[in-house]
Amino acid sequence: MKRTEIRALFASAPADGASVTVCGWAKTVRDSKNIGFIELSDGSCFKPLQVVFEAAKLENYKDIAKAGVGTSLVVTGRVVLTPGAKQPLEVNADSIRVLGACPPEYPLQKKRHTVEFLRTMPHLRPRTNTFSAAFRVRSVAAYGIHKFLQENGFVYVHTPLITGSDCEGAGEMFRVTTLDAAQPPRTEEGAVDFSQDFFGRATNLTVSGQLEGEAMATAFGKIYTFGPTFRAENSNTPRHAAEFWMIEPEIAFADLADEMDLSEAMVKSVIAYVLETCPDEMAFFNQFFDKTLLERLNALINSDFARVSYTEAVEILSKHNDSFQYKVEWGTDLQTEHERFLTEQIYKKPVFVTDYPKAIKSFYMRVNGDGKTVAAADMLVPGVGELCGGSQREERLDVLTARMDELGLSRADYEWYLELRRFGTVEHAGFGLGFERLIMYLTGIPNIRDVLPFPRTAGGF
Amino acid sequence: MKRTEIRALFASAPADGASVTVCGWAKTVRDSKNIGFIELSDGSCFKPLQVVFEAAKLENYKDIAKAGVGTSLVVTGRVVLTPGAKQPLEVNADSIRVLGACPPEYPLQKKRHTVEFLRTMPHLRPRTNTFSAAFRVRSVAAYGIHKFLQENGFVYVHTPLITGSDCEGAGEMFRVTTLDAAQPPRTEEGAVDFSQDFFGRATNLTVSGQLEGEAMATAFGKIYTFGPTFRAENSNTPRHAAEFWMIEPEIAFADLADEMDLSEAMVKSVIAYVLETCPDEMAFFNQFFDKTLLERLNALINSDFARVSYTEAVEILSKHNDSFQYKVEWGTDLQTEHERFLTEQIYKKPVFVTDYPKAIKSFYMRVNGDGKTVAAADMLVPGVGELCGGSQREERLDVLTARMDELGLSRADYEWYLELRRFGTVEHAGFGLGFERLIMYLTGIPNIRDVLPFPRTAGGF
């Protein structure tokens, strides 16, 4: 069977009367006695194809008219150009064959469903407009990131998921094990004997590929990771998932300014790519999720991001302490309310806040000349707050080990990481972008459960 | 500091005498009294840059001449075109500054190291030729796959890593847990109470994203997964890793022939893309790993893959049973020796073997009209044997449930999967390609530990 995808049919501008075979699922079926209309989707594009069918032409007219939403069909017919209408063409059916029926208990009947209801059926919800648009944008955004980085000479690195170490103590971790849960082997002292576990040691799911990424950056110069990351935090919020995807670029011979240039260019590039590639999906989100979405995204890609030091930002913000739930003072981390105030009220565009107090940042960040702050930069964007966070890494062995000692980190655990400084150390910097946060920003979808195809969150699945 | 990447320098054809600043790590440093030579690599390309430095020009000539392998440097100098030489240009240094010294205990001194030795230092080995080439090819191949599939309208899907189910019982799984290993909560009967685990149930690391991929394919028509996959098998072989990456495309309104067309086109496309994008790396592998590599890969992309049924293949092979360790007979699975004989001796090109006995294949494969075989297809390639395996999926609800009952699979566990057949079922098909196996095939590297940046295998890490 030679069939034409609906996307290709719309794109190809066929002649009026051209013969065509299309397959798809009926999104709606309407009929009025002798003529019926099917909205047919094959998933190749957001917009459905209108199929017109007539009692005069189809022997099985009545069966088709009764076909349930979700029925899969093969339609052979003729293209009818409809220049005045919403869609440029429709298909007038010469024959319609049912591939798979869809009974009335199909949950996706033609009516509004709440996202909460749809979350209970992750295997079916991608057939709805919202999730079809969300997951296509997700796919296109992922590719946009690969495209930007590959075209700029970055090497894509698969850092390990199963790990023995905890980067920066970034949170609770999942244990990975093949030991018998009920009767684990024990040491003489009665502790669980992880030396008998699969890898001969206790292992966890990674919370970040950054440290391994640094090792690769000091070989390839420019690398990125793009893979799953895990947090076993019991935070049942719209913004946290236990399993999510991160992009972590890392560049050598580079400082914090280079890192900001890169993250700004990458975020602009992926947003522009999605706007260009998914106009129908983005128009849908702009209409149903956030009326300012397109305006906000277009403003972002056309702005030069501002840059302000944390110290300066605290000065600015503390003048407005009356309007904040949490008061700002030097030394404390910025809350979302402060971040949004800065980017929405003060700068009215994205802004990098740089040089945070070292006490509130990670051990690997480069200590500035003042001894009090580190070369970190968070990218804040209107409507959201922090979109990604980066830093220049501490490349000086003595400063790094002193900092680790200060924080009580074991040098032995990080021996390989220290060797990157011992053997031809170079200035380097990088950032981490939570992929789901980017998709939420791109679509206006407010809950992380609705941008992940099969979400794993504290609430279970 | 405005620096030029070495890749850009080679690509840009600068004028003789042009001033340039490059950064990198010294791969070798040689000197003979008043003139010295550095092979400098910044990781941006496979070939190093030759830097010439002279006592007459550099105050720190003696320090540079003594710099250890691995030292990181900033070199400012003039381009000297060298049309007759191996490299099109070199740089004559006006100044060289040491960024990071590299002491003699640096393990990557200029001599041959075994891959086994290098495996003990995954953070440093990407600085060697072999691993630099391997991991760049890996990156380019990954992008080549995304590029081919995205340009052909596929939607990239992130299927979950943490899962409650075991696709097709494909092997031992890792448990993912946050329960106290020493004192897990117990039910009244004394069993471990997984309802108190993080997700309120026992969870594992996925062995395949196929089933979720099928759900997405019946919404988008054409999808692919590309993500990590896990097997807790205690097989300490050169071909097995506990953590590896898989690509699993899935297409709707498609049968086994469409699946073979797709996998053939994809494999050809990614190989062609790597050959075109990484000529230096591929020449290196052809020289040091497999002298027939380029010939074999070029033959593959220019051949039309053969197709033969399992039944026919068994007939052909059984005539040569004398030369096999395992004799071939209908009903048994093909061994690598048989696969290689077929593709290397009989067809002398890649071949799909189709329609295997259902008893040796998975429950979800479509049962053929003969009732004995299923619509499966393994792609066999010279030098390796099986490169990927695919099938048409059983779309008939009654046949699928009968098969599951036969195999003792619980319908309740697969309820959502069965709903894909209950609600508008369509013919669909897909395949799985082990990414590391592809990279081994592309590079001639015989051990999976050497194509994974940070391998996780049964031997530990």
Short mmCIF file of N, CA, C and O in Angstrom, two decimals, chain B residues 164-221:
data_model
loop_
_atom_site.label_atom_id
_atom_site.label_comp_id
_atom_site.label_asym_id
_atom_site.label_seq_id
_atom_site.Cartn_x
_atom_site.Cartn_y
_atom_site.Cartn_z
N GLY B 164 8.46 -0.23 36.07
CA GLY B 164 7.92 -1.29 36.91
C GLY B 164 7.80 -2.60 36.18
O GLY B 164 7.51 -3.62 36.77
N SER B 165 8.05 -2.58 34.86
CA SER B 165 7.81 -3.80 34.09
C SER B 165 9.07 -4.22 33.35
O SER B 165 9.99 -3.48 33.16
N ASP B 166 9.04 -5.45 32.89
CA ASP B 166 10.18 -6.05 32.22
C ASP B 166 9.74 -6.40 30.82
O ASP B 166 9.02 -7.36 30.59
N CYS B 167 10.13 -5.56 29.84
CA CYS B 167 9.77 -5.83 28.45
C CYS B 167 10.29 -7.19 28.06
O CYS B 167 11.49 -7.43 28.10
N GLU B 168 9.39 -8.07 27.69
CA GLU B 168 9.73 -9.37 27.12
C GLU B 168 10.64 -10.21 27.99
O GLU B 168 11.26 -11.16 27.52
N GLY B 169 10.74 -9.92 29.29
CA GLY B 169 11.62 -10.72 30.14
C GLY B 169 13.02 -10.79 29.58
O GLY B 169 13.66 -11.83 29.55
N ALA B 170 13.52 -9.64 29.11
CA ALA B 170 14.74 -9.63 28.31
C ALA B 170 16.00 -9.83 29.13
O ALA B 170 17.09 -9.62 28.65
N GLY B 171 15.88 -10.22 30.36
CA GLY B 171 17.11 -10.48 31.10
C GLY B 171 17.04 -9.94 32.50
O GLY B 171 16.05 -9.35 32.92
N GLU B 172 18.09 -10.17 33.23
CA GLU B 172 18.19 -9.73 34.61
C GLU B 172 18.13 -8.21 34.69
O GLU B 172 18.68 -7.53 33.84
N MET B 173 17.51 -7.71 35.74
CA MET B 173 17.38 -6.27 35.86
C MET B 173 18.00 -5.73 37.15
O MET B 173 18.10 -6.45 38.15
N PHE B 174 18.40 -4.47 37.10
CA PHE B 174 18.84 -3.77 38.30
C PHE B 174 17.62 -3.24 39.05
O PHE B 174 16.73 -2.64 38.43
N ARG B 175 17.60 -3.40 40.35
CA ARG B 175 16.56 -2.80 41.16
C ARG B 175 16.95 -1.36 41.49
O ARG B 175 18.11 -1.07 41.75
N VAL B 176 15.97 -0.48 41.47
CA VAL B 176 16.16 0.92 41.84
C VAL B 176 15.36 1.15 43.10
O VAL B 176 14.16 0.87 43.14
N THR B 177 16.03 1.66 44.14
CA THR B 177 15.34 1.71 45.43
C THR B 177 15.92 2.82 46.30
O THR B 177 17.06 3.24 46.12
N THR B 178 15.09 3.29 47.22
CA THR B 178 15.61 4.16 48.28
C THR B 178 15.36 3.54 49.65
O THR B 178 15.55 4.20 50.67
N LEU B 179 14.94 2.30 49.67
CA LEU B 179 14.73 1.63 50.97
C LEU B 179 16.07 1.44 51.67
O LEU B 179 17.10 1.28 51.04
N ASP B 180 16.03 1.42 52.97
CA ASP B 180 17.22 1.13 53.77
C ASP B 180 17.65 -0.31 53.47
O ASP B 180 16.90 -1.25 53.67
N ALA B 181 18.87 -0.45 52.94
CA ALA B 181 19.31 -1.78 52.51
C ALA B 181 19.46 -2.73 53.71
O ALA B 181 19.17 -3.92 53.60
N ALA B 182 19.90 -2.18 54.82
CA ALA B 182 20.16 -3.03 55.99
C ALA B 182 18.88 -3.41 56.71
O ALA B 182 18.72 -4.53 57.20
N GLN B 183 17.95 -2.45 56.79
CA GLN B 183 16.71 -2.66 57.55
C GLN B 183 15.50 -2.28 56.72
O GLN B 183 14.78 -1.33 57.05
N PRO B 184 15.23 -2.99 55.62
CA PRO B 184 14.08 -2.58 54.81
C PRO B 184 12.78 -2.79 55.58
O PRO B 184 12.71 -3.67 56.44
N PRO B 185 11.77 -1.97 55.30
CA PRO B 185 10.47 -2.20 55.93
C PRO B 185 9.91 -3.55 55.47
O PRO B 185 10.19 -4.00 54.36
N ARG B 186 9.16 -4.18 56.35
CA ARG B 186 8.65 -5.52 56.03
C ARG B 186 7.12 -5.53 56.09
O ARG B 186 6.51 -4.79 56.87
N THR B 187 6.54 -6.40 55.31
CA THR B 187 5.09 -6.64 55.43
C THR B 187 4.87 -7.55 56.64
O THR B 187 5.82 -8.08 57.23
N GLU B 188 3.61 -7.76 56.98
CA GLU B 188 3.30 -8.64 58.11
C GLU B 188 3.88 -10.03 57.91
O GLU B 188 4.28 -10.70 58.85
N GLU B 189 3.96 -10.45 56.63
CA GLU B 189 4.48 -11.79 56.34
C GLU B 189 6.00 -11.82 56.34
O GLU B 189 6.60 -12.88 56.13
N GLY B 190 6.62 -10.65 56.50
CA GLY B 190 8.08 -10.62 56.58
C GLY B 190 8.78 -10.34 55.26
O GLY B 190 10.00 -10.22 55.21
N ALA B 191 8.02 -10.20 54.19
CA ALA B 191 8.64 -9.84 52.90
C ALA B 191 9.01 -8.36 52.92
O ALA B 191 8.49 -7.58 53.71
N VAL B 192 9.94 -7.98 52.03
CA VAL B 192 10.27 -6.56 51.91
C VAL B 192 9.04 -5.82 51.41
O VAL B 192 8.39 -6.24 50.46
N ASP B 193 8.71 -4.73 52.06
CA ASP B 193 7.49 -3.99 51.72
C ASP B 193 7.80 -2.89 50.70
O ASP B 193 8.08 -1.75 51.07
N PHE B 194 7.76 -3.27 49.41
CA PHE B 194 8.10 -2.31 48.36
C PHE B 194 7.06 -1.21 48.22
O PHE B 194 7.32 -0.20 47.56
N SER B 195 5.89 -1.38 48.84
CA SER B 195 4.92 -0.29 48.77
C SER B 195 5.43 0.94 49.51
O SER B 195 4.92 2.03 49.33
N GLN B 196 6.48 0.74 50.34
CA GLN B 196 7.07 1.89 51.02
C GLN B 196 8.29 2.44 50.28
O GLN B 196 8.98 3.33 50.76
N ASP B 197 8.60 1.86 49.11
CA ASP B 197 9.73 2.36 48.33
C ASP B 197 9.34 3.69 47.67
O ASP B 197 8.18 4.11 47.72
N PHE B 198 10.30 4.34 47.03
CA PHE B 198 10.11 5.71 46.55
C PHE B 198 8.84 5.88 45.71
O PHE B 198 8.10 6.84 45.88
N PHE B 199 8.63 4.95 44.79
CA PHE B 199 7.47 5.08 43.90
C PHE B 199 6.27 4.26 44.39
O PHE B 199 5.31 4.07 43.65
N GLY B 200 6.35 3.75 45.60
CA GLY B 200 5.25 2.96 46.12
C GLY B 200 5.15 1.58 45.50
O GLY B 200 4.12 0.92 45.58
N ARG B 201 6.22 1.11 44.91
CA ARG B 201 6.24 -0.19 44.25
C ARG B 201 7.69 -0.58 43.99
O ARG B 201 8.59 0.25 44.09
N ALA B 202 7.92 -1.82 43.64
CA ALA B 202 9.26 -2.25 43.24
C ALA B 202 9.56 -1.71 41.85
O ALA B 202 8.71 -1.76 40.96
N THR B 203 10.75 -1.16 41.66
CA THR B 203 11.09 -0.60 40.35
C THR B 203 12.47 -1.08 39.90
O THR B 203 13.33 -1.43 40.71
N ASN B 204 12.65 -1.07 38.56
CA ASN B 204 13.87 -1.56 37.94
C ASN B 204 14.37 -0.56 36.92
O ASN B 204 13.65 0.37 36.54
N LEU B 205 15.58 -0.81 36.44
CA LEU B 205 16.08 -0.05 35.29
C LEU B 205 15.63 -0.74 34.01
O LEU B 205 15.71 -1.97 33.89
N THR B 206 15.20 0.03 33.05
CA THR B 206 14.59 -0.52 31.84
C THR B 206 15.56 -1.38 31.03
O THR B 206 16.76 -1.12 31.00
N VAL B 207 15.02 -2.38 30.36
CA VAL B 207 15.81 -3.17 29.42
C VAL B 207 15.45 -2.83 27.97
O VAL B 207 16.10 -3.29 27.05
N SER B 208 14.42 -2.03 27.77
CA SER B 208 14.01 -1.62 26.42
C SER B 208 12.91 -0.59 26.53
O SER B 208 12.07 -0.65 27.42
N GLY B 209 12.92 0.36 25.60
CA GLY B 209 11.85 1.35 25.57
C GLY B 209 10.79 1.01 24.52
O GLY B 209 9.93 1.82 24.23
N GLN B 210 10.86 -0.21 23.99
CA GLN B 210 10.01 -0.54 22.84
C GLN B 210 8.51 -0.41 23.12
O GLN B 210 7.78 0.16 22.33
N LEU B 211 8.07 -0.96 24.23
CA LEU B 211 6.62 -0.98 24.46
C LEU B 211 6.09 0.45 24.58
O LEU B 211 5.06 0.79 23.99
N GLU B 212 6.81 1.29 25.32
CA GLU B 212 6.41 2.70 25.39
C GLU B 212 6.54 3.35 24.01
O GLU B 212 5.74 4.22 23.64
N GLY B 213 7.56 2.93 23.27
CA GLY B 213 7.73 3.45 21.91
C GLY B 213 6.53 3.13 21.04
O GLY B 213 6.09 3.94 20.22
N GLU B 214 5.98 1.93 21.21
CA GLU B 214 4.79 1.57 20.44
C GLU B 214 3.62 2.49 20.76
O GLU B 214 2.86 2.89 19.87
N ALA B 215 3.49 2.83 22.05
CA ALA B 215 2.42 3.76 22.43
C ALA B 215 2.60 5.09 21.71
O ALA B 215 1.63 5.67 21.20
N MET B 216 3.83 5.57 21.65
CA MET B 216 4.07 6.86 21.00
C MET B 216 3.89 6.75 19.48
O MET B 216 3.43 7.70 18.84
N ALA B 217 4.26 5.61 18.91
CA ALA B 217 4.12 5.44 17.46
C ALA B 217 2.66 5.42 17.05
O ALA B 217 2.32 5.83 15.93
N THR B 218 1.78 4.96 17.94
CA THR B 218 0.37 4.96 17.58
C THR B 218 -0.28 6.32 17.85
O THR B 218 -1.49 6.46 17.78
N ALA B 219 0.55 7.31 18.15
CA ALA B 219 0.09 8.70 18.20
C ALA B 219 0.77 9.53 17.12
O ALA B 219 0.14 10.31 16.43
N PHE B 220 2.10 9.33 16.97
CA PHE B 220 2.88 10.16 16.05
C PHE B 220 3.19 9.48 14.71
O PHE B 220 3.73 10.11 13.82
N GLY B 221 2.90 8.21 14.60
CA GLY B 221 3.16 7.53 13.34
C GLY B 221 4.59 7.02 13.20
O GLY B 221 4.81 5.87 12.87
#
